[in-house]
Structure formats: C-alpha cells, structure tokens
Coordinates of C-alpha atoms in Angstrom, one line a residue:
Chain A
X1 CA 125.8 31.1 133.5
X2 CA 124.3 32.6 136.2
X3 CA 120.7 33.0 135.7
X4 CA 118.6 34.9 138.4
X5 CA 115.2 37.2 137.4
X6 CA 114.6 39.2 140.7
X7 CA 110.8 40.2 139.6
X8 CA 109.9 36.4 138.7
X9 CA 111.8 35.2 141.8
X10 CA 109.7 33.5 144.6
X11 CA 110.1 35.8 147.4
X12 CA 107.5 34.2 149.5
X13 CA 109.8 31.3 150.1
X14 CA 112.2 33.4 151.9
X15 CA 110.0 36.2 153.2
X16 CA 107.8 33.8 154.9
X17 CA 106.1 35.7 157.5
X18 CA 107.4 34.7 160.2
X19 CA 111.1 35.8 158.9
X20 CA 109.5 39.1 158.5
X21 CA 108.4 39.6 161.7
X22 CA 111.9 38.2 162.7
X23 CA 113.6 41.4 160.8
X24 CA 111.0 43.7 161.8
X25 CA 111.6 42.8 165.5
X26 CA 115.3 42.9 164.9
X27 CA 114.6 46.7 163.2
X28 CA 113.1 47.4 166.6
X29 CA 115.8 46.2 168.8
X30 CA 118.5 48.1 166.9
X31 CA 116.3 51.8 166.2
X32 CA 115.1 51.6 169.9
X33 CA 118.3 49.5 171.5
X34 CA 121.1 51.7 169.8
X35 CA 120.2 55.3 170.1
X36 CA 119.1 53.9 174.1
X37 CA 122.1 52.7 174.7
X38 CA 124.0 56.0 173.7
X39 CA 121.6 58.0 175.9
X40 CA 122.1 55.8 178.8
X41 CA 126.1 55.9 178.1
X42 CA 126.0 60.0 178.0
X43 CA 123.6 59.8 180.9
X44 CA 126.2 57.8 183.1
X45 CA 129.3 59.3 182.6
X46 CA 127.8 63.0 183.0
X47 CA 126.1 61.3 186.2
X48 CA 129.2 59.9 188.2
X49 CA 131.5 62.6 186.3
X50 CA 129.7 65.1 188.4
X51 CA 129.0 63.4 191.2
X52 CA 132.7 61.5 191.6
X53 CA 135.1 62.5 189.0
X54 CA 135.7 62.2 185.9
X55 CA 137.7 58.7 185.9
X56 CA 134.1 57.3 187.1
X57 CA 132.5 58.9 184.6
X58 CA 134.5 57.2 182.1
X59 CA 134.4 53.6 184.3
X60 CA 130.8 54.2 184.3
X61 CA 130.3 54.5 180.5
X62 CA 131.8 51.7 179.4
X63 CA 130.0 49.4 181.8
X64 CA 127.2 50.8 180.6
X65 CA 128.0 50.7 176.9
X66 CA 130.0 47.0 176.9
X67 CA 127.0 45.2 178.8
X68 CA 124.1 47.3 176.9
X69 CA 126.1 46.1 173.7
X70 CA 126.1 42.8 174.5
X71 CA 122.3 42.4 175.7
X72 CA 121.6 44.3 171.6
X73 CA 123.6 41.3 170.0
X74 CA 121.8 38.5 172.0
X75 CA 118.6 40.2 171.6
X76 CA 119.0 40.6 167.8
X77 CA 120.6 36.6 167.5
X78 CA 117.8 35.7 169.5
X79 CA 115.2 37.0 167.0
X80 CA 117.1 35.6 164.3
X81 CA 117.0 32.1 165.4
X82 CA 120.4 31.6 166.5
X83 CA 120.6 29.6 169.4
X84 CA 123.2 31.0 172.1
X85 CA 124.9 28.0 173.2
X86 CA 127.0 26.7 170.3
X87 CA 127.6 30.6 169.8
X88 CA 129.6 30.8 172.8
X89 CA 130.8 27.8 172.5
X90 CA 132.2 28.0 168.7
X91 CA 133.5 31.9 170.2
X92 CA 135.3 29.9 173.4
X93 CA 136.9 28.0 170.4
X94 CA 137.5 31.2 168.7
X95 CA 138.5 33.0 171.7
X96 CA 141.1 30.9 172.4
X97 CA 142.7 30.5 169.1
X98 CA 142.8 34.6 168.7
X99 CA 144.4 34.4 171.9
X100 CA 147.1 32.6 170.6
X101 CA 147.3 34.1 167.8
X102 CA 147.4 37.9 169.4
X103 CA 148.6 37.5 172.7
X104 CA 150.1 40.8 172.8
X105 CA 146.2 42.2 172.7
X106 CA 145.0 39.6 175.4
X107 CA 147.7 41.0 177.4
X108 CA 146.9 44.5 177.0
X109 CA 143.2 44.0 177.9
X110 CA 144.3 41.9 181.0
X111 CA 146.6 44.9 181.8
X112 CA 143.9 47.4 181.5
X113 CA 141.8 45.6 184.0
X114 CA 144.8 45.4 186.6
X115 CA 145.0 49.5 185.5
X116 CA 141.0 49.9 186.4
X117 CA 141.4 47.6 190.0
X118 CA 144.2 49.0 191.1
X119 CA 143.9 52.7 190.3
X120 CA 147.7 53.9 189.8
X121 CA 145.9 56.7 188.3
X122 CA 142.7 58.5 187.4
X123 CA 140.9 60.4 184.2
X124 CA 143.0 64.0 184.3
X125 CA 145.6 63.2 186.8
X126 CA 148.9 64.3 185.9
X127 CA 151.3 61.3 185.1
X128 CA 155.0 61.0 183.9
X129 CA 155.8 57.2 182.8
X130 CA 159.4 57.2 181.3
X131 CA 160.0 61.0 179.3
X132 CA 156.6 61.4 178.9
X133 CA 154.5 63.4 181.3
X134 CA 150.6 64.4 180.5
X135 CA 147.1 64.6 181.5
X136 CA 145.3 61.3 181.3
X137 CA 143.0 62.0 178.7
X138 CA 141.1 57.8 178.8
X139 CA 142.0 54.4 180.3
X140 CA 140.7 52.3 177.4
X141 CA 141.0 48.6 177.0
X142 CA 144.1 48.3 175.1
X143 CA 145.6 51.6 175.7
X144 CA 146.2 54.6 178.0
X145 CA 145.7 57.9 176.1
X146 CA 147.6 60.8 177.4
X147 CA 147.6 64.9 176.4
X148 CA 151.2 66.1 177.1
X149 CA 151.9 69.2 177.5
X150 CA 152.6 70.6 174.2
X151 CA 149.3 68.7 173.2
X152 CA 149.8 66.2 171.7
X153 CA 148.2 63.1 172.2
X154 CA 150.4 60.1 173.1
X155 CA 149.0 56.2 173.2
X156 CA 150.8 54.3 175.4
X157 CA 149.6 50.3 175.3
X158 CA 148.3 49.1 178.8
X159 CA 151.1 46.4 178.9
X160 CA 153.8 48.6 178.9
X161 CA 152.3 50.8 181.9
X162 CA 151.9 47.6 184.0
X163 CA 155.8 46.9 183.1
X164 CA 157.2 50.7 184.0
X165 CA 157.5 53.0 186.8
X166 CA 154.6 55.4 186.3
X167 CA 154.3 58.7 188.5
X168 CA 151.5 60.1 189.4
X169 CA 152.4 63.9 190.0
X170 CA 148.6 64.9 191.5
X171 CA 147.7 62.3 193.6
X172 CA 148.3 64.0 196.8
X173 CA 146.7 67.3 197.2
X174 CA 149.4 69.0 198.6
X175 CA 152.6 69.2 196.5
X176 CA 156.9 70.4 196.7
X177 CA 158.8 71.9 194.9
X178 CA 162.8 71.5 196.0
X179 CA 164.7 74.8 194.9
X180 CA 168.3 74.6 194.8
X181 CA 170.1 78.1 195.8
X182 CA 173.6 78.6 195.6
X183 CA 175.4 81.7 197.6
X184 CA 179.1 82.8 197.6
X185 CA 181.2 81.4 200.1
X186 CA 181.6 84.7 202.0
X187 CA 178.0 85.2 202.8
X188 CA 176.4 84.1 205.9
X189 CA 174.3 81.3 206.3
X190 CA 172.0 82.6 209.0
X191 CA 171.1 85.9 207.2
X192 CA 170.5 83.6 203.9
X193 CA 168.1 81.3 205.9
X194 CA 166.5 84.4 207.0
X195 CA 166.0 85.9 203.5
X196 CA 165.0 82.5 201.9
X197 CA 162.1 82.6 204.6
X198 CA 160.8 85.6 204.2
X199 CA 161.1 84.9 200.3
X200 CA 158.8 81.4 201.0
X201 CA 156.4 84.1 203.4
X202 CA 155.7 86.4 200.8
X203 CA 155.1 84.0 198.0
X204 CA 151.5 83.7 197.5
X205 CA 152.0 80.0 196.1
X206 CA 153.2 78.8 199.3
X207 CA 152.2 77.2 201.8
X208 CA 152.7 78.6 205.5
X209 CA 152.2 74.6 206.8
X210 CA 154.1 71.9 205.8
X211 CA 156.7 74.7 206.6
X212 CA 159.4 75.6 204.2
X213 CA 162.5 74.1 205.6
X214 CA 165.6 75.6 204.4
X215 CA 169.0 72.8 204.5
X216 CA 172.3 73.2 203.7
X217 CA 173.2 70.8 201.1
X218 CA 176.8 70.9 200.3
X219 CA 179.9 72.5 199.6
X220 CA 179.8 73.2 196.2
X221 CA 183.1 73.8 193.7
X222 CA 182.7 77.3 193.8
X223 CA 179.5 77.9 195.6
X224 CA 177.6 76.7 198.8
X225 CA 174.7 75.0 197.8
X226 CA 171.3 75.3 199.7
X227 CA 167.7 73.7 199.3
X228 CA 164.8 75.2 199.9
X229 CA 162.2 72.5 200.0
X230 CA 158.4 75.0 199.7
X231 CA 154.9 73.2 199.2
X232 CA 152.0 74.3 197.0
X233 CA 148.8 72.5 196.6
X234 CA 149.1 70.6 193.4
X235 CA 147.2 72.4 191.3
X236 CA 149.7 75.8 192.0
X237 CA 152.9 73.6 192.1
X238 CA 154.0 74.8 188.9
X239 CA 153.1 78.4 189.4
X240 CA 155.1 78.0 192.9
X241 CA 157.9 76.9 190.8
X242 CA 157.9 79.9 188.2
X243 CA 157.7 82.5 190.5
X244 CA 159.8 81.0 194.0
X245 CA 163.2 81.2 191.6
X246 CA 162.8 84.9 190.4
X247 CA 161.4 85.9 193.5
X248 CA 165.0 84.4 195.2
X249 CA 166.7 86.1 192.7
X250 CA 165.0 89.7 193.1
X251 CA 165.5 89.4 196.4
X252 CA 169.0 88.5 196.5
X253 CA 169.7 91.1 193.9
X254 CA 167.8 93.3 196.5
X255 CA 170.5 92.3 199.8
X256 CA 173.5 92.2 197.9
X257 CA 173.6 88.7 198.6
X258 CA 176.5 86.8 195.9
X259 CA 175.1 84.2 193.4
X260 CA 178.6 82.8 192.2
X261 CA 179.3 81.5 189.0
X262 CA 181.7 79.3 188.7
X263 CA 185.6 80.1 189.4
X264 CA 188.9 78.0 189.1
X265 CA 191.5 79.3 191.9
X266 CA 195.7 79.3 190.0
X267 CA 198.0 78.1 192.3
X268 CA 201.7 77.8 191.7
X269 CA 202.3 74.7 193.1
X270 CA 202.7 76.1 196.9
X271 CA 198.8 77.1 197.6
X272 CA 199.6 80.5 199.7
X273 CA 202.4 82.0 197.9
X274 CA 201.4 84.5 194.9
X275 CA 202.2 83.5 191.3
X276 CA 205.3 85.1 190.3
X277 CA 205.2 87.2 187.6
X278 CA 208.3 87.9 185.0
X279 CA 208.0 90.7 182.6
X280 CA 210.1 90.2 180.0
X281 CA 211.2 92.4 176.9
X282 CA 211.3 89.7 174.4
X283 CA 208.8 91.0 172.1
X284 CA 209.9 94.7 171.4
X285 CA 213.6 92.9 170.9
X286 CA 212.4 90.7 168.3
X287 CA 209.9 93.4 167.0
X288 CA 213.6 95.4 166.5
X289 CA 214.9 92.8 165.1
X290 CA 212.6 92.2 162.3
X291 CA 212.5 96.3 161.4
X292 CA 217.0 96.4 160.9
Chain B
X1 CA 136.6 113.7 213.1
X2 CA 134.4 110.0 213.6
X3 CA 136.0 107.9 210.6
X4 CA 133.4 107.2 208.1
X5 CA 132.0 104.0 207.1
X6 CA 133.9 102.4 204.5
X7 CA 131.4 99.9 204.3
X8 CA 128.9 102.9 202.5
X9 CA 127.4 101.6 199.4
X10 CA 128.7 103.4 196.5
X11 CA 126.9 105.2 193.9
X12 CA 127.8 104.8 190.0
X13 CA 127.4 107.2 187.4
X14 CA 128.5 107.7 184.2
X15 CA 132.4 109.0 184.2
X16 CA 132.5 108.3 188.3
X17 CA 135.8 107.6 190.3
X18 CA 135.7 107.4 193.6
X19 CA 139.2 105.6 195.8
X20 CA 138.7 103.6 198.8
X21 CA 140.2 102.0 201.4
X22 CA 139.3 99.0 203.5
X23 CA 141.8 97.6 206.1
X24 CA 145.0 97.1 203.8
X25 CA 142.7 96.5 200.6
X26 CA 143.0 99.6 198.7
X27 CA 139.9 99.8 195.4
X28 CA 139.3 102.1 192.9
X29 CA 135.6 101.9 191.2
X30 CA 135.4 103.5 187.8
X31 CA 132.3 104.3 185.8
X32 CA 133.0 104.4 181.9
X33 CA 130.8 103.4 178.8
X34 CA 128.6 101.8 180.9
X35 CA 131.2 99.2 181.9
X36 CA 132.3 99.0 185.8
X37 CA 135.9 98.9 186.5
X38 CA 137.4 97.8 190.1
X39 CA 141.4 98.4 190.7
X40 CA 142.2 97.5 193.7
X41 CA 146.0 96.4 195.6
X42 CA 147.2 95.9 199.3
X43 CA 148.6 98.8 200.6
X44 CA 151.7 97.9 203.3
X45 CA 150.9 98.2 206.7
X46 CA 152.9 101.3 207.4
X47 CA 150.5 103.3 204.5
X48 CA 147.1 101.5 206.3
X49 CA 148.4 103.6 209.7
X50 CA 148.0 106.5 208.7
X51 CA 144.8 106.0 207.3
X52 CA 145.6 106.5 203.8
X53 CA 145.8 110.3 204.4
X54 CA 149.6 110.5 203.4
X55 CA 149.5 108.5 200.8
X56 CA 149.4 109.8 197.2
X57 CA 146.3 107.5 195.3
X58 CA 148.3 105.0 193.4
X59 CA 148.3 104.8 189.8
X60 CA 146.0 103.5 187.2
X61 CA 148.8 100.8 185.9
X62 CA 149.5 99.8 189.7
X63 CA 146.5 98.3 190.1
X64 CA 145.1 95.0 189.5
X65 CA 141.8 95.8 187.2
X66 CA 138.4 93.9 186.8
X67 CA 135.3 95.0 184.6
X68 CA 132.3 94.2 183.6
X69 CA 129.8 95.2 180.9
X70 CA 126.3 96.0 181.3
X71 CA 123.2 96.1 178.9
X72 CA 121.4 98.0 181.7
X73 CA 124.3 99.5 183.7
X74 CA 123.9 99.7 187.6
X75 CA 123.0 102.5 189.9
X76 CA 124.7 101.2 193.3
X77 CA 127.5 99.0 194.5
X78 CA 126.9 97.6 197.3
X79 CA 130.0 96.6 199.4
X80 CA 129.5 93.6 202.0
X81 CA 131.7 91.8 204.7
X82 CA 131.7 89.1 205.0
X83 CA 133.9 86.2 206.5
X84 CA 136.6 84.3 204.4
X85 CA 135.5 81.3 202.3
X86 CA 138.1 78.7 203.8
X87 CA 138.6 77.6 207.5
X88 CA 141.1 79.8 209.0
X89 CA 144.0 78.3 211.1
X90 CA 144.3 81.1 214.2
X91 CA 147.7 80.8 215.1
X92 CA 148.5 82.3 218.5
X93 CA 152.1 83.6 219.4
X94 CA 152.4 81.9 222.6
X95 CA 150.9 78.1 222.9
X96 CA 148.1 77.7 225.6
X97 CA 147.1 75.2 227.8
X98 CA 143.9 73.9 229.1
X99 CA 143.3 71.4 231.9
X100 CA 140.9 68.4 231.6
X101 CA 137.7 69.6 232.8
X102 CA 138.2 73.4 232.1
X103 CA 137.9 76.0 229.4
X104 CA 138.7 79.3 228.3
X105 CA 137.0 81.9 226.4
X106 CA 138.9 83.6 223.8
X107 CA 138.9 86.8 221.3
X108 CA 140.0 86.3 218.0
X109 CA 140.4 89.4 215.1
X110 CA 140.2 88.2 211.4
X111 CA 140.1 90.7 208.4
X112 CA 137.0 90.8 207.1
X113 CA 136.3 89.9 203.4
X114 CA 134.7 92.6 200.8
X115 CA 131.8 91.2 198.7
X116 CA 131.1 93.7 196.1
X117 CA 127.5 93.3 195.3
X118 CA 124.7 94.3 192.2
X119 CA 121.6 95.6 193.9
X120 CA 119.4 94.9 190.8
X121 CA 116.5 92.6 190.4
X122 CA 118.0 90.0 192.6
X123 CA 121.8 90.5 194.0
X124 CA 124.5 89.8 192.1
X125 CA 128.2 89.2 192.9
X126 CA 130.9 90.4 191.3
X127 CA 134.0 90.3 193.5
X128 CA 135.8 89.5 196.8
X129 CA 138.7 90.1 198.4
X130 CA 140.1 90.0 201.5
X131 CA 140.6 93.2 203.2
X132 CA 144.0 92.2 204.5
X133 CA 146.2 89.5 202.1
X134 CA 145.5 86.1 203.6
X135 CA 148.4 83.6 203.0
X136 CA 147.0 79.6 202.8
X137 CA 148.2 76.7 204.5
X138 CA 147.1 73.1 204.8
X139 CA 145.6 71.7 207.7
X140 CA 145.4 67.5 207.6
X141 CA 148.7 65.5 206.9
X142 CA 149.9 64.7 203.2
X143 CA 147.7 62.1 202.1
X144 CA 144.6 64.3 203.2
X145 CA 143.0 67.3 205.1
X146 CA 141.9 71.0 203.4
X147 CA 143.4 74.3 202.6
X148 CA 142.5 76.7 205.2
X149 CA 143.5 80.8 205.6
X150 CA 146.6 81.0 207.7
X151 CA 146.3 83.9 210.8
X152 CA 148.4 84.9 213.2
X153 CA 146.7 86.5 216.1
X154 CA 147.1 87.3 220.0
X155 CA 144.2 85.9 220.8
X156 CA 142.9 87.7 223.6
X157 CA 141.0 86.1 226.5
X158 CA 138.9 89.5 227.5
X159 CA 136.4 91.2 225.6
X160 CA 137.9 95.1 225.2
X161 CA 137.1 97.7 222.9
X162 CA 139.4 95.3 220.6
X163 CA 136.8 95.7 217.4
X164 CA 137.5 99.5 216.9
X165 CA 138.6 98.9 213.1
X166 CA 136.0 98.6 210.8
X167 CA 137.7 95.9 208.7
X168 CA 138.4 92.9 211.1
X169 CA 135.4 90.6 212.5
X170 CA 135.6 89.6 216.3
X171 CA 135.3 86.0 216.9
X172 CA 133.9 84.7 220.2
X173 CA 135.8 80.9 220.9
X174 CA 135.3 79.3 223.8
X175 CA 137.5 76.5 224.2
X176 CA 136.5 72.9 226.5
X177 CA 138.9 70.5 227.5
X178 CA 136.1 67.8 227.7
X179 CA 139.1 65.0 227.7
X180 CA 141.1 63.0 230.3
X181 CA 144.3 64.6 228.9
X182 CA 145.6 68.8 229.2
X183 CA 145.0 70.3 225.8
X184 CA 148.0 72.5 224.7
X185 CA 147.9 74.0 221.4
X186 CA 149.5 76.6 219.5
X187 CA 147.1 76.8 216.5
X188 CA 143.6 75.6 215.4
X189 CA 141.1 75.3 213.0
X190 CA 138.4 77.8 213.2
X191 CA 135.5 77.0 210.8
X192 CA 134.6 80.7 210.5
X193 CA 132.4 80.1 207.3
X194 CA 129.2 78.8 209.0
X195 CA 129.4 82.5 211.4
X196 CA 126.8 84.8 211.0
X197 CA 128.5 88.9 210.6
X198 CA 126.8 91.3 213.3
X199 CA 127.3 95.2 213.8
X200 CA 127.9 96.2 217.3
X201 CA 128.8 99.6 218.1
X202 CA 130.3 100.5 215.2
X203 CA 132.7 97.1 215.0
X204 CA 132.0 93.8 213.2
X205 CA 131.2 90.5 215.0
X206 CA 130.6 86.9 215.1
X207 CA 128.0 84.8 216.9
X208 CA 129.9 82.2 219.8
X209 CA 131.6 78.9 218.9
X210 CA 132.1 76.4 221.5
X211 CA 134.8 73.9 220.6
X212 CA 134.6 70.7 222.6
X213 CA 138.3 68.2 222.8
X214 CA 137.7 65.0 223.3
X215 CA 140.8 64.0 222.7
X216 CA 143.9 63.5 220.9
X217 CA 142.8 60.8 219.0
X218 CA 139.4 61.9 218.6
X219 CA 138.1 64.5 216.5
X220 CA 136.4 68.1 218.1
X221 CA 133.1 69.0 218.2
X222 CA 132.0 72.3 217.4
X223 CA 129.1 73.8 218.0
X224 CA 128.0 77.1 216.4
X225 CA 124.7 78.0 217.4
X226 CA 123.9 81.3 216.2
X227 CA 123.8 83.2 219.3
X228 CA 125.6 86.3 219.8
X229 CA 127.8 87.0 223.2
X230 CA 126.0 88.1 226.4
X231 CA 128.0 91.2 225.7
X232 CA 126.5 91.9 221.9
X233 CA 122.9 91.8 222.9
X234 CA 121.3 93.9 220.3
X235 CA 123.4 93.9 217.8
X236 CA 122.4 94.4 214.5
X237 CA 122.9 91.4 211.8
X238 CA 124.9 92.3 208.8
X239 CA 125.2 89.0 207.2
X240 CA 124.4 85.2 207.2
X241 CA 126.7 82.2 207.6
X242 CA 128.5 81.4 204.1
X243 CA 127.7 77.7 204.7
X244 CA 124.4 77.4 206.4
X245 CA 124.8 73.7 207.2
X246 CA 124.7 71.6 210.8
X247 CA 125.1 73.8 213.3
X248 CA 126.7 71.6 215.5
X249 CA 129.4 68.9 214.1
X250 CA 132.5 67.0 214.4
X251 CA 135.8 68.1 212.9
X252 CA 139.5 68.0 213.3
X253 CA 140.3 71.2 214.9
X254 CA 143.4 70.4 217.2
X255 CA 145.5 68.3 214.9
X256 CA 148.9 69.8 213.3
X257 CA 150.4 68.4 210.6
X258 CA 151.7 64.9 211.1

C-alpha cells in the first residue's frame, strides 16, 4: 500500500533553495510576461489598425503574441533547467511525426501563410469563395473566418481557399453594377438611351466618370434587351443597385415606355395570314339533345 | 429691393420657425423643447429663379429632418460657407487649348457649401450641405485615384460682375502650359479645399491657384498661395482653407480616366 505522510515528509529535499528560487523566478516570468504580452498584443493591433487597416492590425498581433509566446516558454524552461537543445530537437522529432500524422493541419498552416504573403484579401474586405459571400471577420492559422450577410459566422479551412476561386468584391475602390433593361419592340432605342441617361444622371449613387455606357445586348424572345453598365464607389454599390432598378422603372412608368412580359405569337402555319375562325353550333344541338 | 443676406445668422427661440433659401438648398430651422430641428430639400432650378417668391413653403413631411438635443439650448445659428470637402472636377463645355509656353487665366463658379454652426463656448458643427446638389465622380483610373465633386461650368476667362449670387464662390485658375507639348483639356481637378472664402462686394471668392503642366506623363503642380486677385484687393475674409496643408504641391490634375 501506498504509504505517504505529507507533514512528516522531507520537503527540504525537494524544495532545496535553489528550486525555489527556480519557481519563484518562473512566477515572475509568467505574472509579469503574460499580462505584458496581452498589453503589447492590444497595443499593436489598435496601433497599425489605425494607422494601416485593420488586416495589419490583426498581422501585427499575432507577430506580437506568437514570438512574445515563445520567448515566455524558453524563459520559463530556462529557469527550470531544461536545456533547449534536445527540446528542439526531441520537438523536430515530434514535429515531424505530427506532420505525418495530421497533414491536413500542416497544410492549412502552410496555406495560411501563402494567404498572409500574397494578400488575395484583407480583414473586412468583402469576399464570395463558392456560394458564400461575407466580411472577413480573421485570417487565422488554420482557418479564414467570415461574417455573411445574414450573420452568421462561417469557417472556411485555409486549404480550401488556396484550392478555389475566391472574389474579392472591394478591392478596387470604384465598383459596377450591370443592369439589364428590357423595352418592347416598338419603342425606340435612341429615346431609351436617352431616358436610361438621365435615369444614371439623377441617381445620387452614380458616378458621372467612368461614364454609364448604355449597349444593346440582344434580341430577346419577346423583348429587346439592354445593359446599362453604372459605377458606384464600393462602399455605395449595393445602394446603386437598390435604387438604379426602381428608379428605371419609375421612370419608364413615367414615359410610357413598354416593359414587355413575355408573349408567344399563333400562327397557322402560313405566318401573315389570320387564324381562321369556325363558329360552330355543336353545343346548343347537343345541349337539345340531352333536354328531348 | 437689395436681396438680403442669406448668409444672416439666425436667432433661436423657444417655438421659432423661420424658412430659408440658399442657392437651390431650401432649410427650415425649428425651435421646440429645446431641441433644434433642420428640414431642408433642393428646390428645382425653375423654383430657385424666381427667388422662392412663387413658391408655396413646402411641407413638413417633404423635408429631409435633422435634430439635436440640448442640455443648455442655443441662442444663434450661425450659417457659414464654405467650399466643398472633395476636389471638384470643373468640367468645361467646350475643351481648351494651351500652347507650350503660355497660359490662360480662368473664372470658375462653384456652389458654395452651408456650415451650420453653434456659437457657444467654442464652435460647434452640426451640418453641411451643399447649396446646389453636387453629383460625384472618380478622378484616377480603376485600380486607384479619389472621389471628387463633379461641375459643369463655362468657365469664363474675364473677370465680370459674374459673383452676383450669394451662393456660388468665384475661383481664380490660372492655367501654365510649362511643357514641350499643347495642353488640351476638357476637365480638371481643382483642389478647392485648401482655398481660403473671401467677401467682395457682396459676392463670395477664392484666393488664386496657379496650376503648372509639366506634362502628360508627369503630374501638375499647384500652387495656392493665399493671395487674393489684383481685382479683390480688400476683400474681406470669411473663411479659412478646409485643409490648411502645403501650399504649393504636386498632384494629378490633367489626367482623365484611363
């Protein structure tokens, strides 16, 4: 049986005093180091937050917080008499074999650094990467965290970014927005260019320069088909695109200018002829029938 | 009848109205509760002709409203122009044409901006707005450049009784070709925001700004020195450059969108 008497036990042979002054030292590092190292981490994303943007500020705190971090743990292995080299060696050994063993996370964290260097996107650009569009909300290590829209947070592993097509929608400060407008075929073109214009002139969205062009895009089955190609700077792009449409439609409304719906043209097999038409009796005579 | 100064400051009391009308900006300030309440819309240019004497005042519910609350409630609103907060891209109807070597000296009208102010213990902003609506365009290519205030103007090249309304600031540009090459422009980027606002004879001005082309490849340089027109001597100054930076710089002035 175990037998251990914790009052009659020899402490000094464990708390000899230089082991004390090991774990007081140790104490020191970790009151002082830790609540440092936080302060210095606040201190430098606030810093280049304000001073760059936001994406540095994040950048920024990590440095700080990863190399802080690691200058703590050698600091405190230091005082308790580890010695560093056969540390990193045994965690080469160790590095390697969880590499192995969780490639799929090595992989993500090698991602995340080709994310950082090559900057497809920053902290609260706009970004659509497959269906989902959102603000950026982090650019961690393993992961990029995104708010959509509905707000919800979405985690999308760093791997998978570096595989897909990701679209930054506010990289560019200067943004358009394509509106397609359909007329009826009777109207005339010129007078709809005109109206379209004026429409684009009046919004207060858009933008005079890059000018709205206005191009004629197709016959359509029952309608001809128009874009109007207006710009917005990015952060008004979606406010452009709520208001261009119902400002087209007003004003159309306005000018008794035709929005068509579509129509399906009966021919009876010669296209100018009319469709004859038989009237026929059939009904009352069978209607008389049935009453005798 | 001499047309009063729109500019007056206005005085607020408890249950006060009072309607005004500043270029095309129309504003209604309302005292109540102690809270101040601005209305204000753009009247169309046919209504600003006529001076606002045929029009009815519109009503309450047409109006755009702002208020603000007060522990201590005011005494006076003062009303300021000032010049818009963005470059302005003066876009003249007919392009122009300068030779290397030469210049040209030109007039330019741009509505003025209303700064509604607190006199209290130190001034306070509440609100600006333009005194005619300002539509925005961007002035760089794609990748980069700024917003800027789009205008359309004549741009005159002789100084004429052209300041006679009370709501549009006369700009003083003299244009140098100082390049190999024969400038032609239609538009250009007038950095209006580091002008100081002066009162001459009952108009609104602003100091002179030399721009200096040195090319198509090269950006301008503009120099704004604070000094009023030969013609302006003694003018009175209303207010001070938005952006008090250099006073002399280099910018891209000529360049259209690419």
């Amino acid at each position: 049986m175990f037998d251990f008497n914790f009052f009659n036990f020899d402490w000094s042979q464990i708390a000899t005093p230089e082991r004390v002054a090991a774990l007081v030292k140790v104490g020191v590092i970790l009151l002082i180091g830790l609540p440092l190292l936080f302060l210095l981490r606040k201190w430098a994303r606030t810093f280049f937050t304000k001073k760059y943007a936001p994406h540095y500020g994040m950048l920024s705190g990590k440095i700080v917080f990863y190399l802080g971090f690691t200058m703590i743990v050698v600091m405190v292995m230091q005082q308790l008499g580890f010695s560093l080299a056969p540390l990193l060696g045994a965690a080469g050994i160790v590095g390697v074999a969880l590499g192995f063993a969780s490639q799929t996370s090595v992989s993500n964290v090698i991602s995340g650094l080709f994310l950082i260097a090559e900057q497809p996107f920053k902290v609260d650009d706009i970004i659509s990467i497959g269906n989902t569009s959102g603000v950026v909300l982090s650019i961690d290590v393993l992961s990029v965290k995104l708010r959509t829209f509905d707000n919800r947070m979405v985690r999308i592993p760093n791997e998978s970014i570096i595989k897909t097509e990701v679209i930054n929608n506010t990289r560019f400060p200067i943004r358009r927005f394509n509106a397609s407008v359909s007329v009826a075929y009777k109207e005339d073109i010129g007078r709809i260019r005109d109206v379209l214009k004026e429409v684009a002139e009046q919004n207060e969205h858009c933008l005079r320069e890059p000018e709205p062009i206005i191009l004629f895009d197709k016959f359509g089955t029952s309608s001809i088909d128009l874009l109007l190609l207006v710009w917005a700077p990015r952060e008004e792009w979606l406010d452009l695109k709520n208001s261009i449409l119902e400002e087209v439609k007003a004003k159309f409304d306005e000018e008794g200018i035709e929005i068509p719906f579509p129509h399906v043209s009966l021919y009876s097999g010669q296209a100018t002829s009319p469709i004859p038409i038989r009237l026929s009796d059939e009904s009352n005579s069978l209607a008389n029938a049935q009453k005798d | 009848m001499a047309e009063e100064n729109p500019w007056r400051a206005v005085n607020l009391e408890e249950g006060m109205e009072m309607d005004r009308q500043i270029g095309l900006l129309f504003f209604r300030v309302e005292m109540e509760y102690g809270e101040l309440w601005i209305g204000y819309r753009y009247v169309e240019e046919e209504e600003a002709s006529t001076g606002g004497a045929n029009v009815s005042a519109p009503a309450d519910d047409d109006l755009e409203w702002v208020r603000w609350s007060f522990s201590n409630p005011p005494e006076k609103l003062e009303l300021q122009p000032y010049l818009p907060d963005k470059p302005m891209v003066v876009h003249s109807e007919y392009s122009q044409h300068i030779l290397p070597g030469d210049e040209a000296r030109i007039f330019i009208g741009i509505p003025a901006t209303v700064r509604f102010n607190l006199q209290r213990k130190k001034e306070q902003h509440l609100l600006e707005l333009s005194s005619e609506p300002l539509s925005r365009t961007w002035f760089g290519d794609r990748l980069e450049g700024e917003l800027c205030y789009w205008w359309s103007t004549r741009a005159r090249r002789y100084m004429p009784e052209m300041n006679k309304t009370q709501h549009r600031i006369g700009c003083p540009v003299t244009i140098k070709n100082s390049s190999d090459e024969e400038l032609n422009f239609e538009k250009f980027s007038h950095r209006v925001t580091r002008l100081h606002i002066y009162r001459y004879n009952g108009g609104l001005w602003t100091d002179e700004t030399q721009i200096s082309y040195l090319g198509e490849e090269d950006m301008s340089e503009v120099i704004a020195r604070g000094r009023l027109p030969k013609e302006l001597q003694g003018a009175e100054k209303v207010t001070s450059p938005r952006d008090d930076a250099q006073r002399s710089f280099i910018s891209r002035t000529f360049l259209g969108l690419v």
